[in-house]
Amino acid sequence: MKIRRVLATAVALAVTTPAALLSVSPAYADAKPAAQTQEKQSKPTIEELEEAAAEAQKAYDKAAEAKAAGYAELEKTLGDLTEAGGTHPLAVASAAAKQAAKDAAAAKTAADQAVTDAQAALDALPEDATEEEKAAATTALSEAKTTAATAATTKTAADTAAAEAGEKLTDARIAAARAYGVLDKAAEDALAVKVAADAALAKAIKEAEEGEGEEGGDCEPELDLTSKVTGLPDKLVAGTSTDFSLRVTNGSDQHMDKVLAFISVHATDTSGLKDTEKFFRLQWSTKSAPKWQNAEADDYIDGVGALKPGAHTDVKLRLTLDKATPAGNGVAFFAADFFNEDGSCGGAPDLDMYEFDVKAAGSKPGKTEDVKPSTTPRPGNTGTTPQGSASGTPASTGTNGSLAATGSSSATTPIALAGGAAVLLGAAAVFVARRRKTGSDA
């Protein structure tokens, strides 16, 4: 079965202009990709895709290393904000200045008390006290006042020094935080490229294994083959099962001999660095196959069957999270494809993507209200396709053709999420923007 969706434009860009991909920006989305002409002329080879994937991995590794170094530098400036205390010179200096100010304040308090005590001793002298006793008490009071005055001056100087050291540390913290923000964004962009390159390589390998042309040539996009999700909440709780449904509708005027639903779920912990998909189990059932079945590794559900023009079928879905599932972020992809006996094939050109939060066991579940995606006319077509990226709201991603290998197929490199589901969502949005920009300029 051919797998083609989402990354065709990104694939060509990853092969021909990897440096441009690494600088993802709104300005870039406004320009027509230079690789578009080459993409039409020739298809990247597996060797080229392997090279692009290797370069993307190296770029991401460097960006991640720089991000870690930036965070380490930021931690050094945190000073008294952490239990261990900062190790940055300004953090050390600020801590020392604060301690000096504290000691000076304690010294002034003691000196002021000494003045009070000396005055009380002088006042308490009896009327028949000797001149020597009176002179000694007076001298003690004078010396106490002198010491108190010196302590006050020392405290003022210490307070000023502590304030100046604190301001310098604050400036350093701001600078380190800004620098870390830049490095974090660079790592996020590099990850988006890595995800695209890995998925493109896996797609090419799978197509090579299955053989090009086995099903009568390239599949065509079919905007009227839709898949609508209902009942999927914006928060899933560890140790629970969530039932929802996917309605696949043939809104076209052609009969579809075999329709497959595509569903893929990905998740990470809160750091975005550790995949947690092993804690998820997706099951499905249909009217023709009412018994719950585990979703296959290639993410396709072969239970829809044939669909007449205007017909639809509901796929019941059950997503179960192990009780040990860590809190984090997740994203689910949905789409549909068809294959006819005469060799023609096609499918929805976009993947609908739903973002959700993963909560620890015992947490309150999320809302399950049906969310209607916003729509926008596609260039050269009067139909509409869903967009959007709010929690629980699908965001369309994709290019013309059949489904991409975005799932957990053995031929597909697992998507390594970072920064939570927002990173994956942002990467997909970039690819969609580029694809639609390319289509509107064509």
Short mmCIF file of C-alpha atoms in Angstrom, two decimals:
data_model
loop_
_atom_site.label_atom_id
_atom_site.label_comp_id
_atom_site.label_asym_id
_atom_site.label_seq_id
_atom_site.Cartn_x
_atom_site.Cartn_y
_atom_site.Cartn_z
CA MET A 1 0.00 0.00 0.00
CA LYS A 2 1.36 3.40 -0.94
CA ILE A 3 1.88 5.95 1.80
CA ARG A 4 2.03 9.57 0.61
CA ARG A 5 0.94 12.56 2.72
CA VAL A 6 2.13 15.67 4.58
CA LEU A 7 5.82 15.98 3.75
CA ALA A 8 6.34 16.05 -0.04
CA THR A 9 7.33 19.71 -0.11
CA ALA A 10 9.35 19.42 3.09
CA VAL A 11 11.18 16.38 1.67
CA ALA A 12 12.43 18.27 -1.37
CA LEU A 13 13.42 21.21 0.80
CA ALA A 14 15.29 18.94 3.21
CA VAL A 15 17.30 17.51 0.30
CA THR A 16 17.98 20.66 -1.69
CA THR A 17 17.98 23.48 0.86
CA PRO A 18 18.58 22.09 4.39
CA ALA A 19 20.03 25.40 5.55
CA ALA A 20 16.81 27.18 4.64
CA LEU A 21 14.79 24.61 6.54
CA LEU A 22 16.87 25.20 9.64
CA SER A 23 15.84 28.87 9.60
CA VAL A 24 12.07 28.41 9.79
CA SER A 25 10.43 31.82 9.95
CA PRO A 26 7.24 33.64 8.85
CA ALA A 27 9.26 35.44 6.19
CA TYR A 28 10.30 32.10 4.73
CA ALA A 29 6.69 31.02 4.42
CA ASP A 30 6.01 34.05 2.20
CA ALA A 31 8.56 32.96 -0.39
CA LYS A 32 7.95 30.28 -3.01
CA PRO A 33 10.31 27.35 -2.26
CA ALA A 34 13.22 27.23 -4.68
CA ALA A 35 13.00 23.44 -4.61
CA GLN A 36 9.49 23.38 -6.06
CA THR A 37 10.70 23.15 -9.68
CA GLN A 38 13.20 20.42 -8.85
CA GLU A 39 10.52 18.50 -6.94
CA LYS A 40 8.41 18.42 -10.07
CA GLN A 41 11.32 17.31 -12.21
CA SER A 42 12.79 14.57 -10.06
CA LYS A 43 12.04 12.65 -6.91
CA PRO A 44 14.68 12.54 -4.14
CA THR A 45 16.49 9.24 -3.92
CA ILE A 46 16.71 7.21 -0.72
CA GLU A 47 20.44 8.04 -0.56
CA GLU A 48 19.67 11.75 -0.76
CA LEU A 49 17.01 11.40 1.91
CA GLU A 50 19.41 9.46 4.14
CA GLU A 51 21.96 12.25 3.76
CA ALA A 52 19.31 14.87 4.53
CA ALA A 53 18.16 12.92 7.59
CA ALA A 54 21.76 12.60 8.81
CA GLU A 55 22.34 16.33 8.36
CA ALA A 56 19.08 17.11 10.16
CA GLN A 57 20.11 14.83 13.04
CA LYS A 58 23.49 16.54 13.35
CA ALA A 59 21.87 19.97 13.27
CA TYR A 60 19.38 18.95 15.94
CA ASP A 61 22.10 17.41 18.13
CA LYS A 62 24.10 20.65 17.95
CA ALA A 63 21.04 22.76 18.66
CA ALA A 64 20.08 20.55 21.61
CA GLU A 65 23.63 20.74 22.96
CA ALA A 66 23.63 24.53 22.65
CA LYS A 67 20.24 24.69 24.36
CA ALA A 68 21.54 22.57 27.26
CA ALA A 69 24.59 24.82 27.59
CA GLY A 70 22.36 27.90 27.58
CA TYR A 71 20.19 26.44 30.30
CA ALA A 72 23.25 25.58 32.37
CA GLU A 73 24.40 29.20 32.06
CA LEU A 74 20.95 30.38 33.09
CA GLU A 75 21.01 28.13 36.15
CA LYS A 76 24.36 29.61 37.18
CA THR A 77 22.78 33.04 37.45
CA LEU A 78 19.82 31.92 39.56
CA GLY A 79 21.69 32.41 42.83
CA ASP A 80 19.40 32.42 45.83
CA LEU A 81 16.49 31.29 43.66
CA THR A 82 17.78 27.72 43.87
CA GLU A 83 18.51 25.56 46.88
CA ALA A 84 22.10 24.97 45.84
CA GLY A 85 22.73 28.61 44.98
CA GLY A 86 24.10 29.93 41.70
CA THR A 87 27.68 29.37 40.63
CA HIS A 88 27.92 32.36 38.30
CA PRO A 89 30.45 34.96 39.61
CA LEU A 90 27.69 37.59 39.82
CA ALA A 91 25.46 35.14 41.71
CA VAL A 92 28.28 34.40 44.14
CA ALA A 93 29.01 38.13 44.55
CA SER A 94 25.35 38.93 45.11
CA ALA A 95 25.02 36.21 47.74
CA ALA A 96 28.12 37.48 49.52
CA ALA A 97 26.86 41.09 49.41
CA LYS A 98 23.50 40.04 50.84
CA GLN A 99 25.22 38.16 53.67
CA ALA A 100 27.44 41.18 54.38
CA ALA A 101 24.38 43.42 54.54
CA LYS A 102 22.71 40.95 56.89
CA ASP A 103 25.78 40.86 59.14
CA ALA A 104 26.00 44.67 59.10
CA ALA A 105 22.36 44.94 60.09
CA ALA A 106 22.92 42.55 62.99
CA ALA A 107 25.99 44.54 64.08
CA LYS A 108 24.03 47.80 64.01
CA THR A 109 21.23 46.24 66.03
CA ALA A 110 23.75 45.07 68.64
CA ALA A 111 25.47 48.49 68.69
CA ASP A 112 22.16 50.31 69.15
CA GLN A 113 21.32 47.99 72.03
CA ALA A 114 24.74 48.72 73.59
CA VAL A 115 23.96 52.45 73.48
CA THR A 116 20.64 51.79 75.19
CA ASP A 117 22.31 49.65 77.84
CA ALA A 118 25.08 52.21 78.45
CA GLN A 119 22.57 55.02 78.82
CA ALA A 120 20.57 52.94 81.25
CA ALA A 121 23.71 52.18 83.30
CA LEU A 122 24.59 55.88 83.47
CA ASP A 123 21.06 56.82 84.51
CA ALA A 124 21.07 54.12 87.17
CA LEU A 125 24.13 55.47 89.05
CA PRO A 126 23.29 56.35 92.69
CA GLU A 127 23.58 59.92 93.90
CA ASP A 128 26.59 59.05 96.00
CA ALA A 129 28.47 57.52 93.03
CA THR A 130 32.09 58.51 92.84
CA GLU A 131 33.45 60.75 90.11
CA GLU A 132 35.42 57.82 88.75
CA GLU A 133 32.21 55.73 88.42
CA LYS A 134 30.40 58.59 86.70
CA ALA A 135 33.32 59.15 84.31
CA ALA A 136 33.51 55.44 83.45
CA ALA A 137 29.75 55.26 82.68
CA THR A 138 29.93 58.41 80.56
CA THR A 139 32.91 57.05 78.62
CA ALA A 140 31.13 53.74 78.04
CA LEU A 141 28.10 55.57 76.64
CA SER A 142 30.26 57.71 74.35
CA GLU A 143 32.13 54.71 73.03
CA ALA A 144 28.84 52.83 72.46
CA LYS A 145 27.47 55.77 70.46
CA THR A 146 30.63 55.89 68.35
CA THR A 147 30.40 52.17 67.66
CA ALA A 148 26.70 52.53 66.77
CA ALA A 149 27.46 55.36 64.34
CA THR A 150 30.15 53.28 62.66
CA ALA A 151 27.78 50.30 62.46
CA ALA A 152 25.11 52.47 60.85
CA THR A 153 27.56 53.71 58.21
CA THR A 154 28.74 50.17 57.56
CA LYS A 155 25.16 48.95 57.19
CA THR A 156 24.32 51.72 54.71
CA ALA A 157 27.35 50.85 52.60
CA ALA A 158 26.55 47.12 52.78
CA ASP A 159 22.94 47.72 51.74
CA THR A 160 24.09 49.80 48.78
CA ALA A 161 26.60 47.15 47.73
CA ALA A 162 23.99 44.40 48.02
CA ALA A 163 21.53 46.39 45.90
CA GLU A 164 24.14 47.03 43.20
CA ALA A 165 25.19 43.37 43.16
CA GLY A 166 21.53 42.35 42.92
CA GLU A 167 20.94 44.66 39.95
CA LYS A 168 23.96 43.23 38.12
CA LEU A 169 22.73 39.71 38.80
CA THR A 170 19.24 40.59 37.58
CA ASP A 171 20.68 41.99 34.35
CA ALA A 172 22.70 38.81 33.90
CA ARG A 173 19.62 36.67 34.50
CA ILE A 174 17.64 38.60 31.90
CA ALA A 175 20.46 38.28 29.37
CA ALA A 176 20.82 34.55 30.06
CA ALA A 177 17.06 34.01 29.79
CA ARG A 178 16.93 35.82 26.45
CA ALA A 179 19.87 33.82 25.14
CA TYR A 180 18.23 30.58 26.28
CA GLY A 181 15.01 31.58 24.54
CA VAL A 182 16.87 31.95 21.25
CA LEU A 183 18.61 28.60 21.71
CA ASP A 184 15.34 26.92 22.66
CA LYS A 185 13.64 28.23 19.49
CA ALA A 186 16.60 27.07 17.39
CA ALA A 187 16.36 23.57 18.88
CA GLU A 188 12.61 23.52 18.24
CA ASP A 189 13.11 24.49 14.59
CA ALA A 190 15.88 21.91 14.18
CA LEU A 191 13.57 19.26 15.61
CA ALA A 192 10.89 20.18 13.06
CA VAL A 193 13.39 19.57 10.27
CA LYS A 194 14.52 16.29 11.83
CA VAL A 195 10.92 15.07 12.10
CA ALA A 196 10.34 15.95 8.43
CA ALA A 197 13.55 14.29 7.25
CA ASP A 198 13.00 11.10 9.27
CA ALA A 199 9.40 10.76 8.11
CA ALA A 200 10.37 11.46 4.49
CA LEU A 201 13.07 8.78 4.57
CA ALA A 202 10.71 6.24 6.14
CA LYS A 203 8.08 7.06 3.51
CA ALA A 204 10.55 6.56 0.67
CA ILE A 205 11.79 3.25 2.10
CA LYS A 206 8.25 1.95 2.52
CA GLU A 207 7.29 2.92 -1.02
CA ALA A 208 10.44 1.27 -2.35
CA GLU A 209 9.60 -1.94 -0.48
CA GLU A 210 6.03 -2.03 -1.70
CA GLY A 211 6.96 -1.14 -5.26
CA GLU A 212 5.95 1.95 -7.17
CA GLY A 213 3.00 1.52 -9.49
CA GLU A 214 1.51 -1.57 -7.85
CA GLU A 215 -1.83 0.11 -7.54
CA GLY A 216 -2.14 1.83 -10.91
CA GLY A 217 0.12 4.87 -10.40
CA ASP A 218 0.01 7.78 -7.99
CA CYS A 219 -3.06 8.17 -5.88
CA GLU A 220 -5.10 11.33 -6.28
CA PRO A 221 -6.29 13.68 -3.54
CA GLU A 222 -9.95 13.35 -2.67
CA LEU A 223 -11.21 16.33 -0.66
CA ASP A 224 -14.66 14.79 -0.28
CA LEU A 225 -13.40 11.77 1.64
CA THR A 226 -13.60 13.16 5.16
CA SER A 227 -12.96 11.88 8.67
CA LYS A 228 -14.59 13.68 11.59
CA VAL A 229 -13.70 12.98 15.23
CA THR A 230 -16.21 13.35 18.04
CA GLY A 231 -15.83 12.81 21.78
CA LEU A 232 -12.04 13.13 22.04
CA PRO A 233 -11.32 15.25 25.16
CA ASP A 234 -8.56 17.82 25.49
CA LYS A 235 -7.20 16.01 28.57
CA LEU A 236 -6.59 12.27 29.00
CA VAL A 237 -5.96 10.77 32.44
CA ALA A 238 -3.54 7.93 33.18
CA GLY A 239 -5.27 4.72 34.25
CA THR A 240 -8.46 5.46 32.30
CA SER A 241 -10.01 4.58 28.94
CA THR A 242 -11.59 7.13 26.63
CA ASP A 243 -14.21 6.15 24.06
CA PHE A 244 -14.71 8.40 21.03
CA SER A 245 -15.58 7.94 17.38
CA LEU A 246 -14.43 8.69 13.86
CA ARG A 247 -17.00 9.15 11.10
CA VAL A 248 -15.61 8.47 7.62
CA THR A 249 -17.80 9.98 4.89
CA ASN A 250 -17.67 9.55 1.11
CA GLY A 251 -19.00 12.91 0.00
CA SER A 252 -17.92 12.34 -3.58
CA ASP A 253 -19.93 11.02 -6.52
CA GLN A 254 -17.77 7.90 -6.99
CA HIS A 255 -18.03 4.45 -5.41
CA MET A 256 -15.06 3.50 -3.23
CA ASP A 257 -14.36 -0.24 -3.13
CA LYS A 258 -12.14 -0.22 -0.06
CA VAL A 259 -11.75 2.58 2.49
CA LEU A 260 -9.13 2.60 5.23
CA ALA A 261 -9.06 4.89 8.24
CA PHE A 262 -5.69 6.21 9.40
CA ILE A 263 -5.17 6.92 13.10
CA SER A 264 -1.86 7.62 14.81
CA VAL A 265 -1.24 8.72 18.41
CA HIS A 266 2.03 10.14 19.73
CA ALA A 267 2.92 11.39 23.23
CA THR A 268 5.81 12.50 25.43
CA ASP A 269 6.34 13.35 29.08
CA THR A 270 6.31 16.98 30.23
CA SER A 271 9.94 17.49 29.20
CA GLY A 272 9.09 16.55 25.63
CA LEU A 273 12.19 14.37 25.46
CA LYS A 274 10.82 10.94 26.45
CA ASP A 275 8.31 9.09 24.28
CA THR A 276 5.43 7.66 26.32
CA GLU A 277 3.50 5.96 23.51
CA LYS A 278 4.22 2.52 24.99
CA PHE A 279 1.71 3.35 27.74
CA PHE A 280 -1.08 3.91 25.18
CA ARG A 281 -3.33 1.23 23.64
CA LEU A 282 -5.69 2.10 20.78
CA GLN A 283 -8.61 -0.22 19.94
CA TRP A 284 -11.36 0.02 17.34
CA SER A 285 -14.61 -1.57 16.32
CA THR A 286 -17.15 -1.06 13.53
CA LYS A 287 -20.63 -2.28 12.66
CA SER A 288 -19.11 -5.01 10.49
CA ALA A 289 -16.47 -5.86 13.12
CA PRO A 290 -18.15 -5.15 16.49
CA LYS A 291 -15.50 -6.87 18.63
CA TRP A 292 -12.81 -4.55 19.95
CA GLN A 293 -9.55 -4.99 18.06
CA ASN A 294 -6.11 -3.55 18.68
CA ALA A 295 -4.95 -1.04 16.09
CA GLU A 296 -2.24 -2.42 13.84
CA ALA A 297 1.32 -1.15 13.89
CA ASP A 298 0.92 0.72 10.56
CA ASP A 299 -1.92 2.81 12.04
CA TYR A 300 -4.45 1.75 9.39
CA ILE A 301 -7.88 0.45 10.39
CA ASP A 302 -9.21 -2.04 7.85
CA GLY A 303 -12.78 -2.05 9.07
CA VAL A 304 -14.56 0.59 7.04
CA GLY A 305 -15.12 -1.46 3.89
CA ALA A 306 -16.73 -0.04 0.75
CA LEU A 307 -18.56 3.30 0.69
CA LYS A 308 -21.17 4.36 -1.83
CA PRO A 309 -21.41 8.03 -2.86
CA GLY A 310 -22.81 10.00 0.08
CA ALA A 311 -22.44 7.08 2.52
CA HIS A 312 -20.61 7.09 5.83
CA THR A 313 -19.36 4.64 8.44
CA ASP A 314 -18.59 5.21 12.11
CA VAL A 315 -15.47 3.75 13.66
CA LYS A 316 -15.66 3.38 17.43
CA LEU A 317 -12.35 4.06 19.13
CA ARG A 318 -11.04 3.38 22.61
CA LEU A 319 -7.77 4.88 23.84
CA THR A 320 -6.52 3.33 27.08
CA LEU A 321 -3.69 4.84 29.14
CA ASP A 322 -1.75 2.67 31.55
CA LYS A 323 -1.90 3.84 35.16
CA ALA A 324 1.86 4.45 35.02
CA THR A 325 1.56 6.85 32.07
CA PRO A 326 3.60 9.98 32.90
CA ALA A 327 1.96 13.38 32.62
CA GLY A 328 2.81 15.15 29.42
CA ASN A 329 1.55 16.07 25.98
CA GLY A 330 -0.02 14.14 23.13
CA VAL A 331 -1.24 14.50 19.58
CA ALA A 332 -3.51 12.32 17.45
CA PHE A 333 -3.71 12.22 13.63
CA PHE A 334 -6.77 11.18 11.60
CA ALA A 335 -7.48 10.74 7.87
CA ALA A 336 -8.86 8.26 5.33
CA ASP A 337 -7.83 6.65 2.00
CA PHE A 338 -9.59 4.56 -0.62
CA PHE A 339 -8.52 1.90 -3.13
CA ASN A 340 -10.61 0.62 -6.03
CA GLU A 341 -10.45 -2.68 -7.86
CA ASP A 342 -9.55 -0.88 -11.10
CA GLY A 343 -6.30 0.35 -9.49
CA SER A 344 -7.41 3.94 -8.83
CA CYS A 345 -6.81 5.25 -5.34
CA GLY A 346 -6.73 8.44 -3.33
CA GLY A 347 -7.60 10.02 -0.05
CA ALA A 348 -8.03 13.12 2.03
CA PRO A 349 -4.93 15.21 1.29
CA ASP A 350 -4.65 16.44 4.86
CA LEU A 351 -4.18 14.92 8.28
CA ASP A 352 -6.40 16.30 11.02
CA MET A 353 -4.30 16.75 14.14
CA TYR A 354 -5.73 16.97 17.66
CA GLU A 355 -3.56 18.14 20.56
CA PHE A 356 -4.29 16.95 24.10
CA ASP A 357 -2.75 16.97 27.57
CA VAL A 358 -1.89 13.80 29.47
CA LYS A 359 -2.66 14.04 33.19
CA ALA A 360 -1.41 11.85 36.01
CA ALA A 361 -3.65 9.15 37.45
CA GLY A 362 -6.47 10.57 39.55
CA SER A 363 -6.67 13.88 37.70
CA LYS A 364 -9.90 15.38 36.42
CA PRO A 365 -10.65 14.39 32.80
CA GLY A 366 -10.92 16.98 30.06
CA LYS A 367 -13.89 18.34 28.14
CA THR A 368 -15.42 16.23 25.39
CA GLU A 369 -17.55 18.82 23.59
CA ASP A 370 -17.41 18.45 19.82
CA VAL A 371 -15.14 21.11 18.38
CA LYS A 372 -15.85 22.39 14.88
CA PRO A 373 -12.67 23.21 12.95
CA SER A 374 -12.35 26.45 11.10
CA THR A 375 -12.28 26.16 7.30
CA THR A 376 -10.50 27.94 4.51
CA PRO A 377 -10.90 27.58 0.72
CA ARG A 378 -8.06 25.66 -0.88
CA PRO A 379 -6.49 27.26 -3.97
CA GLY A 380 -8.01 25.91 -7.17
CA ASN A 381 -10.80 24.08 -5.36
CA THR A 382 -14.21 25.16 -4.13
CA GLY A 383 -14.11 22.75 -1.24
CA THR A 384 -12.72 23.44 2.19
CA THR A 385 -10.37 21.63 4.51
CA PRO A 386 -10.11 21.96 8.28
CA GLN A 387 -7.50 24.03 10.03
CA GLY A 388 -6.78 25.13 13.58
CA SER A 389 -4.52 24.15 16.44
CA ALA A 390 -6.30 24.80 19.72
CA SER A 391 -6.45 21.99 22.25
CA GLY A 392 -8.98 19.46 21.08
CA THR A 393 -9.21 21.22 17.69
CA PRO A 394 -7.79 19.59 14.56
CA ALA A 395 -5.08 21.30 12.59
CA SER A 396 -4.75 20.16 8.98
CA THR A 397 -1.35 19.11 7.71
CA GLY A 398 -0.45 17.62 4.44
CA THR A 399 0.16 17.53 0.71
CA ASN A 400 -1.62 15.89 -2.17
CA GLY A 401 -1.59 12.09 -2.07
CA SER A 402 -2.18 9.27 0.35
CA LEU A 403 -1.21 8.96 3.96
CA ALA A 404 2.32 9.62 5.22
CA ALA A 405 4.09 7.17 7.51
CA THR A 406 3.57 9.28 10.58
CA GLY A 407 2.66 6.31 12.74
CA SER A 408 4.66 3.70 14.58
CA SER A 409 5.30 1.41 11.61
CA SER A 410 8.50 -0.63 11.82
CA ALA A 411 9.59 1.13 8.63
CA THR A 412 9.14 4.52 10.22
CA THR A 413 11.59 6.23 12.53
CA PRO A 414 9.62 7.15 15.70
CA ILE A 415 8.93 10.85 15.99
CA ALA A 416 11.04 12.26 18.81
CA LEU A 417 8.97 15.03 20.36
CA ALA A 418 10.53 17.87 22.32
CA GLY A 419 8.88 20.69 24.14
CA GLY A 420 5.68 18.69 24.34
CA ALA A 421 2.97 18.31 21.68
CA ALA A 422 3.28 22.01 20.86
CA VAL A 423 6.54 21.33 19.05
CA LEU A 424 5.04 18.64 16.84
CA LEU A 425 1.99 20.82 16.24
CA GLY A 426 4.17 23.77 15.30
CA ALA A 427 6.27 21.67 12.92
CA ALA A 428 3.17 20.37 11.15
CA ALA A 429 1.81 23.91 10.87
CA VAL A 430 5.02 25.02 9.17
CA PHE A 431 4.75 22.26 6.59
CA VAL A 432 1.07 23.04 5.93
CA ALA A 433 1.80 26.75 5.49
CA ARG A 434 4.55 25.99 2.99
CA ARG A 435 2.42 23.52 1.05
CA ARG A 436 -0.55 25.88 0.80
CA LYS A 437 1.72 28.77 -0.10
CA THR A 438 3.23 26.64 -2.87
CA GLY A 439 -0.21 25.71 -4.16
CA SER A 440 -1.42 29.32 -4.20
CA ASP A 441 1.65 30.47 -6.13
CA ALA A 442 1.53 27.66 -8.68
#
